[in-house]
PDB file of N, CA and C in Angstrom:
ATOM      1  N   MET A 205      48.374  35.332 118.606  1.00 45.00           N
ATOM      2  CA  MET A 205      47.097  36.204 119.068  1.00 45.00           C
ATOM      3  C   MET A 205      45.723  35.191 119.058  1.00 45.00           C
ATOM      4  N   LYS A 206      44.656  35.578 119.826  1.00 51.00           N
ATOM      5  CA  LYS A 206      43.815  33.814 120.723  1.00 51.00           C
ATOM      6  C   LYS A 206      42.494  34.149 119.284  1.00 51.00           C
ATOM      7  N   ASN A 207      41.925  32.879 119.048  1.00 52.00           N
ATOM      8  CA  ASN A 207      41.454  32.264 118.289  1.00 52.00           C
ATOM      9  C   ASN A 207      39.737  33.528 118.245  1.00 52.00           C
ATOM     10  N   GLY A 208      39.191  33.748 119.060  1.00 54.00           N
ATOM     11  CA  GLY A 208      38.487  34.564 119.683  1.00 54.00           C
ATOM     12  C   GLY A 208      38.395  36.247 119.115  1.00 54.00           C
ATOM     13  N   GLN A 209      39.976  36.281 119.245  1.00 55.00           N
ATOM     14  CA  GLN A 209      40.436  37.919 118.609  1.00 55.00           C
ATOM     15  C   GLN A 209      40.585  37.659 116.846  1.00 55.00           C
ATOM     16  N   GLU A 210      40.889  36.791 116.860  1.00 54.00           N
ATOM     17  CA  GLU A 210      40.948  36.213 115.334  1.00 54.00           C
ATOM     18  C   GLU A 210      39.623  36.673 114.499  1.00 54.00           C
ATOM     19  N   GLN A 211      38.164  36.024 115.412  1.00 59.00           N
ATOM     20  CA  GLN A 211      37.221  36.373 114.611  1.00 59.00           C
ATOM     21  C   GLN A 211      36.933  37.200 115.051  1.00 59.00           C
ATOM     22  N   GLY A 212      37.149  38.308 116.166  1.00 75.00           N
ATOM     23  CA  GLY A 212      36.461  40.246 116.153  1.00 75.00           C
ATOM     24  C   GLY A 212      36.469  40.916 114.827  1.00 75.00           C
ATOM     25  N   ARG A 213      38.264  40.582 114.493  1.00 87.00           N
ATOM     26  CA  ARG A 213      38.723  41.320 113.752  1.00 87.00           C
ATOM     27  C   ARG A 213      37.758  41.752 111.999  1.00 87.00           C
ATOM     28  N   THR A 214      37.749  42.293 111.888  1.00 94.00           N
ATOM     29  CA  THR A 214      37.019  42.416 109.965  1.00 94.00           C
ATOM     30  C   THR A 214      37.539  42.474 109.513  1.00 94.00           C
ATOM     31  N   PHE A 215      37.825  42.166 108.116  1.00 95.00           N
ATOM     32  CA  PHE A 215      37.758  41.323 106.986  1.00 95.00           C
ATOM     33  C   PHE A 215      38.926  42.070 106.305  1.00 95.00           C
ATOM     34  N   GLU A 216      38.979  43.092 106.405  1.00 95.00           N
ATOM     35  CA  GLU A 216      40.071  43.735 105.967  1.00 95.00           C
ATOM     36  C   GLU A 216      41.220  44.176 106.701  1.00 95.00           C
ATOM     37  N   ALA A 217      41.343  44.086 107.989  1.00 96.00           N
ATOM     38  CA  ALA A 217      42.024  44.000 109.060  1.00 96.00           C
ATOM     39  C   ALA A 217      43.351  42.155 109.149  1.00 96.00           C
ATOM     40  N   SER A 218      42.343  41.476 108.702  1.00 96.00           N
ATOM     41  CA  SER A 218      42.350  40.160 108.194  1.00 96.00           C
ATOM     42  C   SER A 218      42.631  40.148 107.369  1.00 96.00           C
ATOM     43  N   LEU A 219      42.675  40.601 105.935  1.00 96.00           N
ATOM     44  CA  LEU A 219      43.521  40.638 104.627  1.00 96.00           C
ATOM     45  C   LEU A 219      44.527  41.018 105.349  1.00 96.00           C
ATOM     46  N   GLU A 220      44.864  42.617 105.405  1.00 97.00           N
ATOM     47  CA  GLU A 220      46.626  43.452 106.412  1.00 97.00           C
ATOM     48  C   GLU A 220      47.402  42.199 107.539  1.00 97.00           C
ATOM     49  N   ALA A 221      46.251  41.192 107.860  1.00 97.00           N
ATOM     50  CA  ALA A 221      47.651  41.005 108.808  1.00 97.00           C
ATOM     51  C   ALA A 221      48.539  39.935 107.544  1.00 97.00           C
ATOM     52  N   LEU A 222      46.956  39.436 106.213  1.00 97.00           N
ATOM     53  CA  LEU A 222      47.675  38.266 105.456  1.00 97.00           C
ATOM     54  C   LEU A 222      48.736  38.948 104.711  1.00 97.00           C
ATOM     55  N   GLU A 223      49.024  39.987 104.345  1.00 97.00           N
ATOM     56  CA  GLU A 223      49.980  40.869 102.834  1.00 97.00           C
ATOM     57  C   GLU A 223      50.860  40.900 103.729  1.00 97.00           C
ATOM     58  N   GLN A 224      50.689  40.777 105.692  1.00 97.00           N
ATOM     59  CA  GLN A 224      51.632  41.436 106.289  1.00 97.00           C
ATOM     60  C   GLN A 224      52.706  40.192 106.194  1.00 97.00           C
ATOM     61  N   ILE A 225      51.955  39.144 106.470  1.00 97.00           N
ATOM     62  CA  ILE A 225      52.677  37.127 106.245  1.00 97.00           C
ATOM     63  C   ILE A 225      53.769  36.818 105.781  1.00 97.00           C
ATOM     64  N   VAL A 226      52.267  37.392 104.225  1.00 96.00           N
ATOM     65  CA  VAL A 226      53.346  37.065 102.811  1.00 96.00           C
ATOM     66  C   VAL A 226      54.372  38.020 103.198  1.00 96.00           C
ATOM     67  N   ARG A 227      54.453  38.696 102.466  1.00 96.00           N
ATOM     68  CA  ARG A 227      56.167  40.272 103.289  1.00 96.00           C
ATOM     69  C   ARG A 227      57.091  39.016 103.601  1.00 96.00           C
ATOM     70  N   GLN A 228      56.601  39.325 105.663  1.00 96.00           N
ATOM     71  CA  GLN A 228      57.327  38.163 105.953  1.00 96.00           C
ATOM     72  C   GLN A 228      58.126  37.224 105.577  1.00 96.00           C
ATOM     73  N   LEU A 229      57.018  36.629 104.838  1.00 96.00           N
ATOM     74  CA  LEU A 229      57.708  35.037 104.341  1.00 96.00           C
ATOM     75  C   LEU A 229      58.350  35.300 103.195  1.00 96.00           C
ATOM     76  N   GLU A 230      58.430  36.333 102.227  1.00 95.00           N
ATOM     77  CA  GLU A 230      59.149  36.513 100.865  1.00 95.00           C
ATOM     78  C   GLU A 230      60.417  36.765 101.600  1.00 95.00           C
ATOM     79  N   ASP A 231      60.554  37.798 102.127  1.00 94.00           N
ATOM     80  CA  ASP A 231      61.470  38.253 103.348  1.00 94.00           C
ATOM     81  C   ASP A 231      62.958  37.143 103.239  1.00 94.00           C
ATOM     82  N   GLY A 232      62.613  35.980 103.776  1.00 90.00           N
ATOM     83  CA  GLY A 232      62.898  34.749 103.732  1.00 90.00           C
ATOM     84  C   GLY A 232      64.191  34.840 105.179  1.00 90.00           C
ATOM     85  N   ASP A 233      64.422  35.962 106.084  1.00 92.00           N
ATOM     86  CA  ASP A 233      65.091  36.120 107.057  1.00 92.00           C
ATOM     87  C   ASP A 233      64.171  35.452 108.243  1.00 92.00           C
ATOM     88  N   LEU A 234      63.598  34.293 107.926  1.00 94.00           N
ATOM     89  CA  LEU A 234      62.874  33.656 109.123  1.00 94.00           C
ATOM     90  C   LEU A 234      63.834  32.461 109.830  1.00 94.00           C
ATOM     91  N   SER A 235      63.870  32.026 110.568  1.00 96.00           N
ATOM     92  CA  SER A 235      64.309  29.884 111.267  1.00 96.00           C
ATOM     93  C   SER A 235      62.582  29.443 110.536  1.00 96.00           C
ATOM     94  N   LEU A 236      63.407  28.706 110.592  1.00 96.00           N
ATOM     95  CA  LEU A 236      61.995  27.527 109.780  1.00 96.00           C
ATOM     96  C   LEU A 236      61.081  27.255 111.066  1.00 96.00           C
ATOM     97  N   GLU A 237      61.163  27.418 112.128  1.00 97.00           N
ATOM     98  CA  GLU A 237      60.322  27.291 112.998  1.00 97.00           C
ATOM     99  C   GLU A 237      59.333  28.514 112.514  1.00 97.00           C
ATOM    100  N   LYS A 238      59.872  29.926 112.757  1.00 97.00           N
ATOM    101  CA  LYS A 238      58.818  30.990 112.747  1.00 97.00           C
ATOM    102  C   LYS A 238      58.459  30.930 111.659  1.00 97.00           C
ATOM    103  N   SER A 239      58.820  30.990 110.449  1.00 96.00           N
ATOM    104  CA  SER A 239      58.003  30.588 108.909  1.00 96.00           C
ATOM    105  C   SER A 239      57.051  29.996 108.913  1.00 96.00           C
ATOM    106  N   LEU A 240      57.253  28.495 109.827  1.00 97.00           N
ATOM    107  CA  LEU A 240      55.904  27.228 109.327  1.00 97.00           C
ATOM    108  C   LEU A 240      54.714  28.172 110.707  1.00 97.00           C
ATOM    109  N   GLU A 241      55.161  29.016 111.242  1.00 97.00           N
ATOM    110  CA  GLU A 241      54.458  29.076 112.660  1.00 97.00           C
ATOM    111  C   GLU A 241      53.212  30.236 111.674  1.00 97.00           C
ATOM    112  N   LEU A 242      54.134  31.553 111.267  1.00 97.00           N
ATOM    113  CA  LEU A 242      53.474  32.216 110.095  1.00 97.00           C
ATOM    114  C   LEU A 242      52.901  31.460 109.008  1.00 97.00           C
ATOM    115  N   PHE A 243      53.335  30.750 108.694  1.00 97.00           N
ATOM    116  CA  PHE A 243      52.887  29.969 107.350  1.00 97.00           C
ATOM    117  C   PHE A 243      51.245  29.461 107.819  1.00 97.00           C
ATOM    118  N   GLU A 244      51.164  28.682 109.108  1.00 98.00           N
ATOM    119  CA  GLU A 244      50.246  27.897 110.095  1.00 98.00           C
ATOM    120  C   GLU A 244      49.388  29.530 110.110  1.00 98.00           C
ATOM    121  N   HIS A 245      49.152  30.668 110.175  1.00 97.00           N
ATOM    122  CA  HIS A 245      48.594  31.638 110.993  1.00 97.00           C
ATOM    123  C   HIS A 245      48.721  32.424 109.446  1.00 97.00           C
ATOM    124  N   GLY A 246      48.645  31.745 108.097  1.00 97.00           N
ATOM    125  CA  GLY A 246      48.964  32.610 106.869  1.00 97.00           C
ATOM    126  C   GLY A 246      47.501  31.784 106.520  1.00 97.00           C
ATOM    127  N   ILE A 247      47.168  30.700 107.056  1.00 97.00           N
ATOM    128  CA  ILE A 247      46.581  29.664 106.345  1.00 97.00           C
ATOM    129  C   ILE A 247      45.403  30.364 106.934  1.00 97.00           C
ATOM    130  N   ARG A 248      45.419  30.077 108.566  1.00 97.00           N
ATOM    131  CA  ARG A 248      43.942  30.131 108.983  1.00 97.00           C
ATOM    132  C   ARG A 248      43.375  31.584 108.874  1.00 97.00           C
ATOM    133  N   LEU A 249      43.911  32.306 108.144  1.00 97.00           N
ATOM    134  CA  LEU A 249      43.680  33.991 108.095  1.00 97.00           C
ATOM    135  C   LEU A 249      42.957  34.172 106.607  1.00 97.00           C
ATOM    136  N   SER A 250      43.776  32.933 105.840  1.00 96.00           N
ATOM    137  CA  SER A 250      43.047  33.114 104.916  1.00 96.00           C
ATOM    138  C   SER A 250      41.450  32.277 104.543  1.00 96.00           C
ATOM    139  N   ARG A 251      41.709  31.364 104.988  1.00 96.00           N
ATOM    140  CA  ARG A 251      40.005  30.138 105.086  1.00 96.00           C
ATOM    141  C   ARG A 251      39.209  31.231 105.653  1.00 96.00           C
ATOM    142  N   GLU A 252      39.496  31.971 106.416  1.00 95.00           N
ATOM    143  CA  GLU A 252      38.631  32.650 107.374  1.00 95.00           C
ATOM    144  C   GLU A 252      37.954  34.246 106.409  1.00 95.00           C
ATOM    145  N   CYS A 253      38.969  34.659 105.669  1.00 96.00           N
ATOM    146  CA  CYS A 253      38.656  35.698 104.691  1.00 96.00           C
ATOM    147  C   CYS A 253      37.760  34.644 103.417  1.00 96.00           C
ATOM    148  N   GLN A 254      38.398  33.934 103.318  1.00 96.00           N
ATOM    149  CA  GLN A 254      37.185  32.694 101.766  1.00 96.00           C
ATOM    150  C   GLN A 254      36.179  33.114 102.485  1.00 96.00           C
ATOM    151  N   GLU A 255      35.897  32.255 103.798  1.00 95.00           N
ATOM    152  CA  GLU A 255      34.815  32.531 104.375  1.00 95.00           C
ATOM    153  C   GLU A 255      33.897  33.282 104.825  1.00 95.00           C
ATOM    154  N   ARG A 256      33.523  34.703 105.239  1.00 95.00           N
ATOM    155  CA  ARG A 256      33.681  35.492 104.644  1.00 95.00           C
ATOM    156  C   ARG A 256      33.163  36.630 103.391  1.00 95.00           C
ATOM    157  N   LEU A 257      33.851  36.629 102.658  1.00 95.00           N
ATOM    158  CA  LEU A 257      33.514  36.370 101.611  1.00 95.00           C
ATOM    159  C   LEU A 257      32.197  35.802 101.153  1.00 95.00           C
ATOM    160  N   SER A 258      32.350  34.428 101.142  1.00 94.00           N
ATOM    161  CA  SER A 258      31.063  33.318 100.994  1.00 94.00           C
ATOM    162  C   SER A 258      29.992  33.728 101.275  1.00 94.00           C
ATOM    163  N   GLN A 259      30.192  34.113 103.172  1.00 93.00           N
ATOM    164  CA  GLN A 259      28.651  34.589 103.571  1.00 93.00           C
ATOM    165  C   GLN A 259      28.466  35.743 103.109  1.00 93.00           C
ATOM    166  N   ALA A 260      29.582  36.662 102.698  1.00 92.00           N
ATOM    167  CA  ALA A 260      29.103  38.065 102.292  1.00 92.00           C
ATOM    168  C   ALA A 260      28.547  37.575 100.776  1.00 92.00           C
ATOM    169  N   GLU A 261      29.057  37.112  99.610  1.00 90.00           N
ATOM    170  CA  GLU A 261      28.661  36.071  98.543  1.00 90.00           C
ATOM    171  C   GLU A 261      26.624  35.493  98.876  1.00 90.00           C
ATOM    172  N   ARG A 262      26.776  34.552  99.849  1.00 88.00           N
ATOM    173  CA  ARG A 262      25.561  34.378  99.940  1.00 88.00           C
ATOM    174  C   ARG A 262      24.224  35.469  99.974  1.00 88.00           C
ATOM    175  N   ARG A 263      24.926  36.165 101.522  1.00 89.00           N
ATOM    176  CA  ARG A 263      24.481  37.520 101.965  1.00 89.00           C
ATOM    177  C   ARG A 263      23.481  38.466 100.481  1.00 89.00           C
ATOM    178  N   ILE A 264      24.434  38.539  99.569  1.00 87.00           N
ATOM    179  CA  ILE A 264      23.937  39.142  98.054  1.00 87.00           C
ATOM    180  C   ILE A 264      22.720  38.334  97.515  1.00 87.00           C
ATOM    181  N   GLU A 265      23.277  36.832  97.305  1.00 85.00           N
ATOM    182  CA  GLU A 265      22.372  36.488  96.456  1.00 85.00           C
ATOM    183  C   GLU A 265      20.994  36.655  97.057  1.00 85.00           C
ATOM    184  N   ILE A 266      21.183  36.644  98.024  1.00 84.00           N
ATOM    185  CA  ILE A 266      19.714  36.398  99.164  1.00 84.00           C
ATOM    186  C   ILE A 266      19.168  38.140  98.454  1.00 84.00           C
ATOM    187  N   LEU A 267      19.503  38.799  98.588  1.00 84.00           N
ATOM    188  CA  LEU A 267      19.224  40.068  98.533  1.00 84.00           C
ATOM    189  C   LEU A 267      18.730  40.788  97.631  1.00 84.00           C
ATOM    190  N   LEU A 268      19.511  40.213  96.042  1.00 84.00           N
ATOM    191  CA  LEU A 268      18.748  40.337  94.643  1.00 84.00           C
ATOM    192  C   LEU A 268      18.085  38.827  94.153  1.00 84.00           C
ATOM    193  N   ARG A 269      17.110  38.641  95.043  1.00 83.00           N
ATOM    194  CA  ARG A 269      16.196  37.762  95.127  1.00 83.00           C
ATOM    195  C   ARG A 269      14.602  38.941  94.475  1.00 83.00           C
ATOM    196  N   ASP A 270      14.049  38.239  93.700  1.00 80.00           N
ATOM    197  CA  ASP A 270      12.640  38.876  94.026  1.00 80.00           C
ATOM    198  C   ASP A 270      12.043  38.950  94.119  1.00 80.00           C
ATOM    199  N   ASN A 271      10.470  38.774  94.364  1.00 81.00           N
ATOM    200  CA  ASN A 271       9.357  38.425  95.052  1.00 81.00           C
ATOM    201  C   ASN A 271       8.671  36.878  95.972  1.00 81.00           C
ATOM    202  N   GLN A 272       9.337  36.647  94.662  1.00 83.00           N
ATOM    203  CA  GLN A 272       8.470  34.962  94.663  1.00 83.00           C
ATOM    204  C   GLN A 272      10.153  33.970  95.430  1.00 83.00           C
ATOM    205  N   GLY A 273      10.839  34.736  95.282  1.00 79.00           N
ATOM    206  CA  GLY A 273      12.651  34.410  96.054  1.00 79.00           C
ATOM    207  C   GLY A 273      13.067  33.561  94.795  1.00 79.00           C
ATOM    208  N   ARG A 274      13.063  34.131  93.125  1.00 82.00           N
ATOM    209  CA  ARG A 274      13.906  33.783  92.097  1.00 82.00           C
ATOM    210  C   ARG A 274      15.178  34.897  92.419  1.00 82.00           C
ATOM    211  N   PRO A 275      16.343  33.965  91.844  1.00 78.00           N
ATOM    212  CA  PRO A 275      17.435  34.731  91.430  1.00 78.00           C
ATOM    213  C   PRO A 275      17.227  36.259  90.325  1.00 78.00           C
ATOM    214  N   VAL A 276      17.586  37.730  90.462  1.00 79.00           N
ATOM    215  CA  VAL A 276      17.370  37.943  89.825  1.00 79.00           C
ATOM    216  C   VAL A 276      18.548  38.396  89.636  1.00 79.00           C
ATOM    217  N   ALA A 277      19.444  38.175  88.152  1.00 72.00           N
ATOM    218  CA  ALA A 277      20.090  38.568  87.298  1.00 72.00           C
ATOM    219  C   ALA A 277      20.594  39.811  86.528  1.00 72.00           C
ATOM    220  N   ALA A 278      21.098  40.487  86.585  1.00 71.00           N
ATOM    221  CA  ALA A 278      21.526  42.044  85.644  1.00 71.00           C
ATOM    222  C   ALA A 278      23.020  41.900  85.793  1.00 71.00           C
ATOM    223  N   ALA A 279      22.764  43.228  84.113  1.00 71.00           N
ATOM    224  CA  ALA A 279      24.397  43.255  83.528  1.00 71.00           C
ATOM    225  C   ALA A 279      24.877  44.173  84.862  1.00 71.00           C
ATOM    226  N   PHE A 280      25.981  43.906  85.090  1.00 66.00           N
ATOM    227  CA  PHE A 280      27.205  45.047  86.034  1.00 66.00           C
ATOM    228  C   PHE A 280      27.337  46.378  85.117  1.00 66.00           C
ATOM    229  N   LYS A 281      26.623  47.431  85.231  1.00 73.00           N
ATOM    230  CA  LYS A 281      27.470  48.765  85.159  1.00 73.00           C
ATOM    231  C   LYS A 281      28.218  49.450  85.359  1.00 73.00           C
ATOM    232  N   GLU A 282      29.198  49.844  85.402  1.00 72.00           N
ATOM    233  CA  GLU A 282      31.022  50.369  85.334  1.00 72.00           C
ATOM    234  C   GLU A 282      29.970  52.041  85.902  1.00 72.00           C
ATOM    235  N   SER A 283      30.441  52.514  86.483  1.00 71.00           N
ATOM    236  CA  SER A 283      30.429  54.270  87.124  1.00 71.00           C
ATOM    237  C   SER A 283      31.491  54.384  85.614  1.00 71.00           C
ATOM    238  N   PRO A 284      31.204  55.851  84.754  1.00 70.00           N
ATOM    239  CA  PRO A 284      32.404  56.550  84.369  1.00 70.00           C
ATOM    240  C   PRO A 284      33.354  56.558  85.322  1.00 70.00           C
ATOM    241  N   ALA A 285      33.899  56.902  86.284  1.00 66.00           N
ATOM    242  CA  ALA A 285      34.554  56.942  86.492  1.00 66.00           C
ATOM    243  C   ALA A 285      36.241  55.648  86.271  1.00 66.00           C
ATOM    244  N   GLU A 286      34.836  54.787  87.041  1.00 60.00           N
ATOM    245  CA  GLU A 286      35.120  53.131  86.808  1.00 60.00           C
ATOM    246  C   GLU A 286      36.205  52.646  85.383  1.00 60.00           C
ATOM    247  N   THR A 287      35.007  52.956  84.608  1.00 59.00           N
ATOM    248  CA  THR A 287      35.926  52.768  83.429  1.00 59.00           C
ATOM    249  C   THR A 287      36.527  53.191  82.878  1.00 59.00           C
ATOM    250  N   LEU A 288      37.001  54.535  83.192  1.00 59.00           N
ATOM    251  CA  LEU A 288      37.941  55.463  83.258  1.00 59.00           C
ATOM    252  C   LEU A 288      39.787  54.974  83.862  1.00 59.00           C
ATOM    253  N   GLU A 289      39.099  54.486  84.974  1.00 62.00           N
ATOM    254  CA  GLU A 289      40.103  54.216  86.211  1.00 62.00           C
ATOM    255  C   GLU A 289      40.855  52.064  85.823  1.00 62.00           C
ATOM    256  N   ASN A 290      39.689  52.132  85.070  1.00 60.00           N
ATOM    257  CA  ASN A 290      39.742  50.420  84.591  1.00 60.00           C
ATOM    258  C   ASN A 290      40.861  50.677  83.324  1.00 60.00           C
ATOM    259  N   ASN A 291      40.292  51.767  82.164  1.00 61.00           N
ATOM    260  CA  ASN A 291      41.053  51.745  80.966  1.00 61.00           C
ATOM    261  C   ASN A 291      42.205  52.397  81.538  1.00 61.00           C
ATOM    262  N   SER A 292      42.568  53.219  82.551  1.00 60.00           N
ATOM    263  CA  SER A 292      44.487  53.987  82.068  1.00 60.00           C
ATOM    264  C   SER A 292      44.926  52.708  83.093  1.00 60.00           C
ATOM    265  N   ALA A 293      44.558  51.554  83.914  1.00 56.00           N
ATOM    266  CA  ALA A 293      45.065  50.349  84.688  1.00 56.00           C
ATOM    267  C   ALA A 293      45.776  49.905  83.243  1.00 56.00           C
ATOM    268  N   GLU A 294      44.961  49.451  82.494  1.00 57.00           N
ATOM    269  CA  GLU A 294      45.141  48.902  81.041  1.00 57.00           C
ATOM    270  C   GLU A 294      46.445  49.425  80.380  1.00 57.00           C
ATOM    271  N   ASP A 295      46.050  50.502  80.207  1.00 58.00           N
ATOM    272  CA  ASP A 295      46.966  51.338  79.480  1.00 58.00           C
ATOM    273  C   ASP A 295      49.153  50.930  80.225  1.00 58.00           C
ATOM    274  N   ASN A 296      48.808  51.322  81.133  1.00 55.00           N
ATOM    275  CA  ASN A 296      50.013  51.494  82.366  1.00 55.00           C
ATOM    276  C   ASN A 296      50.663  50.025  81.942  1.00 55.00           C
ATOM    277  N   ASN A 297      49.340  48.735  81.886  1.00 54.00           N
ATOM    278  CA  ASN A 297      50.278  47.207  82.171  1.00 54.00           C
ATOM    279  C   ASN A 297      50.367  47.270  80.581  1.00 54.00           C
ATOM    280  N   ALA A 298      50.746  47.813  79.064  1.00 53.00           N
ATOM    281  CA  ALA A 298      51.000  47.365  78.196  1.00 53.00           C
ATOM    282  C   ALA A 298      52.004  47.433  78.134  1.00 53.00           C
ATOM    283  N   PHE A 299      52.963  46.268  76.915  1.00 49.00           N
ATOM    284  CA  PHE A 299      53.789  45.945  76.473  1.00 49.00           C
ATOM    285  C   PHE A 299      54.467  47.517  75.764  1.00 49.00           C
TER     286      PHE A 299
END
């Protein structure tokens, strides 16, 4: 895929492509050359995803400023459904 096409992908599409590359590399059925090619592509995708996350974080920081441009900090509050899901997931991971 060309670099211009990669830049046009959504974050989710890039992440899915990266996950697919990881699965292929973990299978171990590739030649060394193909493995290196996929690894290089995966590194590019990883950097692209990281940059998009950084940009999103900067946008959020800007949006969470008060009228004088000072950052506004607030405690994160989970919705009741999220709390229930997190507690259920923790219970499933217990030994």
